[in-house]
Amino acid sequence: VSTQSTGTHNVFVYGTLKRNLPNSHYLNDAKFVGDAVTVSEFPLVIASRVNVPYLLGKEGVGHKIHGEMYSVTDSQLKELDSLEKYPDRYNRREISVVLKKPEPIVVPCYVYILDKFKDCLLELDMLEDYTAEHSETYVKPCDRTDLTHVSEVLDFSKSNLEQ
């Protein structure tokens, strides 16, 4: 996941951080490595009144998730941590992904996962690929009027990695 000598980290993104989606500008200065897919299945759902894509911490449920891999610096990783409200909201976890080119290879990556989710989120439609069409109803953080959507998805009685 990280290379100590160079201070770089592999990060897998699956939602609004993907190229040409609403939050892709956060990765403008990061190195795009390539398209990737998770080795394991995970539930990827769209939830709350602001239509956020959430990767739920329930490995083995859902689909193999299609996304993108980036190489980020220490400072870029800290910016992503801040954006994703790690460790308070999301957990940053290491998973394995298959980098699709030039030849398929399994690579460890960090990913932001929602571990403290309400169980009812597992009843939502599960995606394998979050697309531009899905993002049309997403409300950017700068356009949100409050944070009440957080209580719609988080189960505050759970701790990270409890799943």
PDB file of C-alpha atoms in Angstrom:
ATOM      1  CA  VAL A   1       0.000   0.000   0.000  1.00  0.00           C
ATOM      2  CA  SER A   2       2.730   2.445   0.857  1.00  0.00           C
ATOM      3  CA  THR A   3       6.308   2.771  -0.193  1.00  0.00           C
ATOM      4  CA  GLN A   4       8.207   4.207   2.751  1.00  0.00           C
ATOM      5  CA  SER A   5      11.219   5.350   0.731  1.00  0.00           C
ATOM      6  CA  THR A   6       9.178   7.384  -1.739  1.00  0.00           C
ATOM      7  CA  GLY A   7       6.300   8.388   0.550  1.00  0.00           C
ATOM      8  CA  THR A   8       3.666   7.213  -1.938  1.00  0.00           C
ATOM      9  CA  HIS A   9       0.529   5.179  -1.346  1.00  0.00           C
ATOM     10  CA  ASN A  10      -1.825   3.230  -3.609  1.00  0.00           C
ATOM     11  CA  VAL A  11      -5.452   4.286  -3.222  1.00  0.00           C
ATOM     12  CA  PHE A  12      -8.500   2.636  -4.833  1.00  0.00           C
ATOM     13  CA  VAL A  13     -11.450   4.960  -5.535  1.00  0.00           C
ATOM     14  CA  TYR A  14     -14.919   3.714  -6.456  1.00  0.00           C
ATOM     15  CA  GLY A  15     -17.268   6.705  -6.341  1.00  0.00           C
ATOM     16  CA  THR A  16     -17.265  10.457  -6.820  1.00  0.00           C
ATOM     17  CA  LEU A  17     -13.446  10.619  -6.826  1.00  0.00           C
ATOM     18  CA  LYS A  18     -13.249   8.714 -10.121  1.00  0.00           C
ATOM     19  CA  ARG A  19     -12.207  10.601 -13.254  1.00  0.00           C
ATOM     20  CA  ASN A  20     -14.839  13.008 -14.619  1.00  0.00           C
ATOM     21  CA  LEU A  21     -17.069  12.615 -11.557  1.00  0.00           C
ATOM     22  CA  PRO A  22     -18.009  15.362  -9.060  1.00  0.00           C
ATOM     23  CA  ASN A  23     -15.008  15.088  -6.695  1.00  0.00           C
ATOM     24  CA  SER A  24     -12.334  14.022  -9.200  1.00  0.00           C
ATOM     25  CA  HIS A  25     -10.622  17.404  -8.793  1.00  0.00           C
ATOM     26  CA  TYR A  26      -9.294  16.212  -5.427  1.00  0.00           C
ATOM     27  CA  LEU A  27      -7.035  13.824  -7.378  1.00  0.00           C
ATOM     28  CA  ASN A  28      -5.916  16.256 -10.111  1.00  0.00           C
ATOM     29  CA  ASP A  29      -2.337  16.186  -8.830  1.00  0.00           C
ATOM     30  CA  ALA A  30      -2.279  12.457  -8.059  1.00  0.00           C
ATOM     31  CA  LYS A  31      -0.872   9.890 -10.459  1.00  0.00           C
ATOM     32  CA  PHE A  32      -3.579   7.829 -12.169  1.00  0.00           C
ATOM     33  CA  VAL A  33      -2.238   4.267 -12.261  1.00  0.00           C
ATOM     34  CA  GLY A  34      -5.138   2.531 -14.005  1.00  0.00           C
ATOM     35  CA  ASP A  35      -8.554   0.929 -13.872  1.00  0.00           C
ATOM     36  CA  ALA A  36      -8.930  -1.738 -11.209  1.00  0.00           C
ATOM     37  CA  VAL A  37     -11.447  -4.112  -9.654  1.00  0.00           C
ATOM     38  CA  THR A  38     -11.585  -5.441  -6.104  1.00  0.00           C
ATOM     39  CA  VAL A  39     -10.519  -9.040  -5.534  1.00  0.00           C
ATOM     40  CA  SER A  40     -13.306  -9.504  -2.973  1.00  0.00           C
ATOM     41  CA  GLU A  41     -16.963  -8.599  -3.158  1.00  0.00           C
ATOM     42  CA  PHE A  42     -18.246  -5.594  -1.237  1.00  0.00           C
ATOM     43  CA  PRO A  43     -21.642  -3.863  -1.014  1.00  0.00           C
ATOM     44  CA  LEU A  44     -21.549  -0.527  -2.869  1.00  0.00           C
ATOM     45  CA  VAL A  45     -24.753   1.431  -2.303  1.00  0.00           C
ATOM     46  CA  ILE A  46     -26.062   4.935  -2.853  1.00  0.00           C
ATOM     47  CA  ALA A  47     -27.668   6.287   0.303  1.00  0.00           C
ATOM     48  CA  SER A  48     -28.853   9.340   2.230  1.00  0.00           C
ATOM     49  CA  ARG A  49     -30.608  12.465   1.034  1.00  0.00           C
ATOM     50  CA  VAL A  50     -27.381  13.632  -0.668  1.00  0.00           C
ATOM     51  CA  ASN A  51     -26.957  10.363  -2.627  1.00  0.00           C
ATOM     52  CA  VAL A  52     -23.460   9.403  -1.513  1.00  0.00           C
ATOM     53  CA  PRO A  53     -21.871   6.179  -2.804  1.00  0.00           C
ATOM     54  CA  TYR A  54     -20.825   4.096   0.201  1.00  0.00           C
ATOM     55  CA  LEU A  55     -18.590   1.034   0.157  1.00  0.00           C
ATOM     56  CA  LEU A  56     -19.809  -0.906   3.172  1.00  0.00           C
ATOM     57  CA  GLY A  57     -17.455  -2.911   5.367  1.00  0.00           C
ATOM     58  CA  LYS A  58     -19.115  -6.260   4.728  1.00  0.00           C
ATOM     59  CA  GLU A  59     -16.566  -8.169   2.646  1.00  0.00           C
ATOM     60  CA  GLY A  60     -18.007 -11.145   0.755  1.00  0.00           C
ATOM     61  CA  VAL A  61     -21.392  -9.453   0.169  1.00  0.00           C
ATOM     62  CA  GLY A  62     -22.319  -7.636  -3.039  1.00  0.00           C
ATOM     63  CA  HIS A  63     -20.065  -7.447  -6.096  1.00  0.00           C
ATOM     64  CA  LYS A  64     -16.471  -7.055  -7.126  1.00  0.00           C
ATOM     65  CA  ILE A  65     -16.219  -3.273  -7.387  1.00  0.00           C
ATOM     66  CA  HIS A  66     -14.883  -1.471 -10.455  1.00  0.00           C
ATOM     67  CA  GLY A  67     -12.861   1.644  -9.774  1.00  0.00           C
ATOM     68  CA  GLU A  68      -9.543   3.371 -10.291  1.00  0.00           C
ATOM     69  CA  MET A  69      -6.148   3.176  -8.651  1.00  0.00           C
ATOM     70  CA  TYR A  70      -4.053   6.255  -7.898  1.00  0.00           C
ATOM     71  CA  SER A  71      -0.611   6.746  -6.433  1.00  0.00           C
ATOM     72  CA  VAL A  72      -0.717   9.567  -3.891  1.00  0.00           C
ATOM     73  CA  THR A  73       1.845  11.354  -1.744  1.00  0.00           C
ATOM     74  CA  ASP A  74       1.721  11.558   2.044  1.00  0.00           C
ATOM     75  CA  SER A  75       0.149  15.029   1.852  1.00  0.00           C
ATOM     76  CA  GLN A  76      -2.433  13.903  -0.747  1.00  0.00           C
ATOM     77  CA  LEU A  77      -3.342  10.957   1.487  1.00  0.00           C
ATOM     78  CA  LYS A  78      -3.892  13.369   4.388  1.00  0.00           C
ATOM     79  CA  GLU A  79      -6.169  15.480   2.153  1.00  0.00           C
ATOM     80  CA  LEU A  80      -8.170  12.371   1.226  1.00  0.00           C
ATOM     81  CA  ASP A  81      -8.353  11.408   4.916  1.00  0.00           C
ATOM     82  CA  SER A  82      -9.821  14.830   5.635  1.00  0.00           C
ATOM     83  CA  LEU A  83     -12.303  14.638   2.755  1.00  0.00           C
ATOM     84  CA  GLU A  84     -13.440  11.164   3.816  1.00  0.00           C
ATOM     85  CA  LYS A  85     -13.573  12.140   7.511  1.00  0.00           C
ATOM     86  CA  TYR A  86     -11.132   9.364   8.445  1.00  0.00           C
ATOM     87  CA  PRO A  87     -11.114   7.941  11.073  1.00  0.00           C
ATOM     88  CA  ASP A  88     -14.359   9.389  12.459  1.00  0.00           C
ATOM     89  CA  ARG A  89     -16.693   8.476   9.594  1.00  0.00           C
ATOM     90  CA  TYR A  90     -14.858   6.241   7.146  1.00  0.00           C
ATOM     91  CA  ASN A  91     -12.188   3.695   7.859  1.00  0.00           C
ATOM     92  CA  ARG A  92      -9.111   3.564   5.623  1.00  0.00           C
ATOM     93  CA  ARG A  93      -8.400  -0.094   5.043  1.00  0.00           C
ATOM     94  CA  GLU A  94      -5.994  -2.099   2.906  1.00  0.00           C
ATOM     95  CA  ILE A  95      -7.615  -4.363   0.320  1.00  0.00           C
ATOM     96  CA  SER A  96      -6.395  -6.185  -2.783  1.00  0.00           C
ATOM     97  CA  VAL A  97      -7.386  -5.018  -6.246  1.00  0.00           C
ATOM     98  CA  VAL A  98      -6.619  -6.310  -9.718  1.00  0.00           C
ATOM     99  CA  LEU A  99      -4.941  -3.588 -11.760  1.00  0.00           C
ATOM    100  CA  LYS A 100      -6.227  -4.250 -15.283  1.00  0.00           C
ATOM    101  CA  LYS A 101      -3.268  -3.101 -17.398  1.00  0.00           C
ATOM    102  CA  PRO A 102      -0.800  -3.560 -18.884  1.00  0.00           C
ATOM    103  CA  GLU A 103      -1.126  -7.130 -17.569  1.00  0.00           C
ATOM    104  CA  PRO A 104      -3.589  -7.976 -14.778  1.00  0.00           C
ATOM    105  CA  ILE A 105      -1.766  -7.879 -11.436  1.00  0.00           C
ATOM    106  CA  VAL A 106      -2.999  -7.990  -7.843  1.00  0.00           C
ATOM    107  CA  VAL A 107      -1.967  -4.885  -5.904  1.00  0.00           C
ATOM    108  CA  PRO A 108      -2.637  -3.818  -2.294  1.00  0.00           C
ATOM    109  CA  CYS A 109      -4.444  -0.469  -2.018  1.00  0.00           C
ATOM    110  CA  TYR A 110      -6.005   1.727   0.589  1.00  0.00           C
ATOM    111  CA  VAL A 111      -9.744   2.216   0.261  1.00  0.00           C
ATOM    112  CA  TYR A 112     -12.224   4.238   2.299  1.00  0.00           C
ATOM    113  CA  ILE A 113     -14.902   1.960   3.728  1.00  0.00           C
ATOM    114  CA  LEU A 114     -17.926   2.707   5.892  1.00  0.00           C
ATOM    115  CA  ASP A 115     -17.743   0.214   8.760  1.00  0.00           C
ATOM    116  CA  LYS A 116     -20.201   1.929  11.130  1.00  0.00           C
ATOM    117  CA  PHE A 117     -23.222   1.632   8.833  1.00  0.00           C
ATOM    118  CA  LYS A 118     -26.857   1.006   9.623  1.00  0.00           C
ATOM    119  CA  ASP A 119     -27.775  -2.584   8.763  1.00  0.00           C
ATOM    120  CA  CYS A 120     -30.704  -1.406   6.616  1.00  0.00           C
ATOM    121  CA  LEU A 121     -28.164  -0.177   4.019  1.00  0.00           C
ATOM    122  CA  LEU A 122     -27.562  -3.824   3.102  1.00  0.00           C
ATOM    123  CA  GLU A 123     -31.139  -3.910   1.784  1.00  0.00           C
ATOM    124  CA  LEU A 124     -30.392  -1.266  -0.888  1.00  0.00           C
ATOM    125  CA  ASP A 125     -29.518  -2.047  -4.501  1.00  0.00           C
ATOM    126  CA  MET A 126     -25.843  -2.940  -4.706  1.00  0.00           C
ATOM    127  CA  LEU A 127     -23.722  -1.598  -7.560  1.00  0.00           C
ATOM    128  CA  GLU A 128     -20.541  -2.942  -9.079  1.00  0.00           C
ATOM    129  CA  ASP A 129     -19.649   0.304 -10.827  1.00  0.00           C
ATOM    130  CA  TYR A 130     -20.558   3.860  -9.800  1.00  0.00           C
ATOM    131  CA  THR A 131     -21.001   5.878 -13.008  1.00  0.00           C
ATOM    132  CA  ALA A 132     -21.621   9.438 -14.184  1.00  0.00           C
ATOM    133  CA  GLU A 133     -25.304   8.575 -14.450  1.00  0.00           C
ATOM    134  CA  HIS A 134     -25.362   7.651 -10.747  1.00  0.00           C
ATOM    135  CA  SER A 135     -23.579  10.890  -9.848  1.00  0.00           C
ATOM    136  CA  GLU A 136     -26.270  13.113 -11.410  1.00  0.00           C
ATOM    137  CA  THR A 137     -28.223  13.177  -8.133  1.00  0.00           C
ATOM    138  CA  TYR A 138     -25.159  13.474  -5.856  1.00  0.00           C
ATOM    139  CA  VAL A 139     -25.026  16.652  -3.744  1.00  0.00           C
ATOM    140  CA  LYS A 140     -21.473  17.991  -3.400  1.00  0.00           C
ATOM    141  CA  PRO A 141     -20.265  18.815   0.127  1.00  0.00           C
ATOM    142  CA  CYS A 142     -20.142  22.544  -0.698  1.00  0.00           C
ATOM    143  CA  ASP A 143     -23.845  22.438  -1.676  1.00  0.00           C
ATOM    144  CA  ARG A 144     -25.099  20.695   1.471  1.00  0.00           C
ATOM    145  CA  THR A 145     -27.050  22.764   3.955  1.00  0.00           C
ATOM    146  CA  ASP A 146     -26.481  20.512   6.974  1.00  0.00           C
ATOM    147  CA  LEU A 147     -24.966  17.204   8.062  1.00  0.00           C
ATOM    148  CA  THR A 148     -28.164  15.354   8.958  1.00  0.00           C
ATOM    149  CA  HIS A 149     -27.521  12.876   6.129  1.00  0.00           C
ATOM    150  CA  VAL A 150     -24.740  11.359   8.267  1.00  0.00           C
ATOM    151  CA  SER A 151     -27.250  10.096  10.823  1.00  0.00           C
ATOM    152  CA  GLU A 152     -29.144   8.374   7.999  1.00  0.00           C
ATOM    153  CA  VAL A 153     -26.249   5.971   7.339  1.00  0.00           C
ATOM    154  CA  LEU A 154     -24.063   5.778  10.457  1.00  0.00           C
ATOM    155  CA  ASP A 155     -24.732   3.500  13.391  1.00  0.00           C
ATOM    156  CA  PHE A 156     -22.951   5.319  16.185  1.00  0.00           C
ATOM    157  CA  SER A 157     -23.136   2.249  18.449  1.00  0.00           C
ATOM    158  CA  LYS A 158     -20.636   0.453  16.179  1.00  0.00           C
ATOM    159  CA  SER A 159     -16.918   0.982  16.122  1.00  0.00           C
ATOM    160  CA  ASN A 160     -14.695   0.792  13.036  1.00  0.00           C
ATOM    161  CA  LEU A 161     -13.840  -2.790  12.046  1.00  0.00           C
ATOM    162  CA  GLU A 162     -16.724  -4.211  14.083  1.00  0.00           C
ATOM    163  CA  GLN A 163     -18.365  -5.775  11.051  1.00  0.00           C
TER     164      GLN A 163
END
